[in-house]
Amino acid sequence: TQMEDEFGDILFSLVNYARFVKIDPEQALAKANNKFINRFQKLEQLIIKDNKVISDLSAEELNQYWIEVKKIGL
């Protein structure tokens, strides 16, 4: 689709920009993935601590937990 093509162009441009500013795009992506995993694991811990089930929460409730996790500094 055209949107998929455009998205691919954006990704390609970001990789080229990363190299231009001396950032290893693979390493940056790996760090971002690890940060997400750590945050999500903490989010799950907070939900369990509150005696809730993640699948029962609304998008808004999940977002509030996400904001809380980010405030913790993860």
mmCIF file of C-alpha atoms in Angstrom:
data_model
loop_
_atom_site.group_PDB
_atom_site.id
_atom_site.type_symbol
_atom_site.label_atom_id
_atom_site.label_comp_id
_atom_site.label_asym_id
_atom_site.label_seq_id
_atom_site.Cartn_x
_atom_site.Cartn_y
_atom_site.Cartn_z
ATOM 1 C CA THR A 1 0.000 0.000 0.000
ATOM 2 C CA GLN A 2 1.039 3.610 -0.355
ATOM 3 C CA MET A 3 1.030 4.153 3.414
ATOM 4 C CA GLU A 4 3.341 1.183 3.843
ATOM 5 C CA ASP A 5 5.680 2.590 1.185
ATOM 6 C CA GLU A 6 5.713 5.988 2.885
ATOM 7 C CA PHE A 7 6.359 4.405 6.267
ATOM 8 C CA GLY A 8 9.282 2.488 4.773
ATOM 9 C CA ASP A 9 10.657 5.761 3.387
ATOM 10 C CA ILE A 10 10.438 7.340 6.847
ATOM 11 C CA LEU A 11 12.282 4.415 8.437
ATOM 12 C CA PHE A 12 14.959 4.566 5.751
ATOM 13 C CA SER A 13 15.370 8.306 6.332
ATOM 14 C CA LEU A 14 15.657 7.819 10.098
ATOM 15 C CA VAL A 15 18.381 5.201 9.662
ATOM 16 C CA ASN A 16 20.307 7.512 7.353
ATOM 17 C CA TYR A 17 19.915 10.428 9.777
ATOM 18 C CA ALA A 18 21.128 8.246 12.649
ATOM 19 C CA ARG A 19 24.268 7.388 10.730
ATOM 20 C CA PHE A 20 24.767 11.064 9.848
ATOM 21 C CA VAL A 21 24.749 12.006 13.553
ATOM 22 C CA LYS A 22 26.976 9.024 14.438
ATOM 23 C CA ILE A 23 24.298 6.874 16.088
ATOM 24 C CA ASP A 24 24.240 3.134 15.451
ATOM 25 C CA PRO A 25 20.574 2.570 14.504
ATOM 26 C CA GLU A 26 20.636 -1.099 15.534
ATOM 27 C CA GLN A 27 22.052 -0.248 18.951
ATOM 28 C CA ALA A 28 19.539 2.580 19.397
ATOM 29 C CA LEU A 29 16.674 0.222 18.534
ATOM 30 C CA ALA A 30 17.993 -2.460 20.906
ATOM 31 C CA LYS A 31 18.171 0.106 23.728
ATOM 32 C CA ALA A 32 14.637 1.279 22.982
ATOM 33 C CA ASN A 33 13.377 -2.320 23.012
ATOM 34 C CA ASN A 34 15.088 -3.014 26.346
ATOM 35 C CA LYS A 35 13.660 0.166 27.839
ATOM 36 C CA PHE A 36 10.174 -0.834 26.686
ATOM 37 C CA ILE A 37 10.545 -4.349 28.125
ATOM 38 C CA ASN A 38 11.724 -2.980 31.485
ATOM 39 C CA ARG A 39 8.883 -0.477 31.620
ATOM 40 C CA PHE A 40 6.288 -3.064 30.667
ATOM 41 C CA GLN A 41 7.544 -5.501 33.300
ATOM 42 C CA LYS A 42 7.302 -2.768 35.943
ATOM 43 C CA LEU A 43 3.814 -1.891 34.673
ATOM 44 C CA GLU A 44 2.787 -5.524 35.147
ATOM 45 C CA GLN A 45 4.224 -5.522 38.678
ATOM 46 C CA LEU A 46 2.274 -2.400 39.617
ATOM 47 C CA ILE A 47 -0.948 -3.851 38.237
ATOM 48 C CA ILE A 48 -0.467 -7.084 40.191
ATOM 49 C CA LYS A 49 0.367 -5.073 43.325
ATOM 50 C CA ASP A 50 -2.980 -3.303 42.902
ATOM 51 C CA ASN A 51 -4.716 -6.713 42.642
ATOM 52 C CA LYS A 52 -5.843 -6.018 39.088
ATOM 53 C CA VAL A 53 -5.718 -8.012 35.860
ATOM 54 C CA ILE A 54 -4.099 -6.340 32.861
ATOM 55 C CA SER A 55 -6.693 -7.665 30.403
ATOM 56 C CA ASP A 56 -9.470 -6.054 32.465
ATOM 57 C CA LEU A 57 -7.973 -2.565 32.254
ATOM 58 C CA SER A 58 -9.028 0.084 29.767
ATOM 59 C CA ALA A 59 -6.563 1.845 27.502
ATOM 60 C CA GLU A 60 -6.856 4.898 29.745
ATOM 61 C CA GLU A 61 -6.053 2.880 32.876
ATOM 62 C CA LEU A 62 -3.069 1.258 31.174
ATOM 63 C CA ASN A 63 -1.855 4.672 30.095
ATOM 64 C CA GLN A 64 -2.012 5.882 33.709
ATOM 65 C CA TYR A 65 0.170 2.965 34.782
ATOM 66 C CA TRP A 66 2.553 3.741 31.906
ATOM 67 C CA ILE A 67 2.842 7.353 33.059
ATOM 68 C CA GLU A 68 3.514 6.150 36.609
ATOM 69 C CA VAL A 69 6.276 3.822 35.397
ATOM 70 C CA LYS A 70 7.910 6.626 33.415
ATOM 71 C CA LYS A 71 7.851 8.856 36.528
ATOM 72 C CA ILE A 72 9.775 6.146 38.388
ATOM 73 C CA GLY A 73 12.532 6.706 35.878
ATOM 74 C CA LEU A 74 12.426 3.546 33.845
#
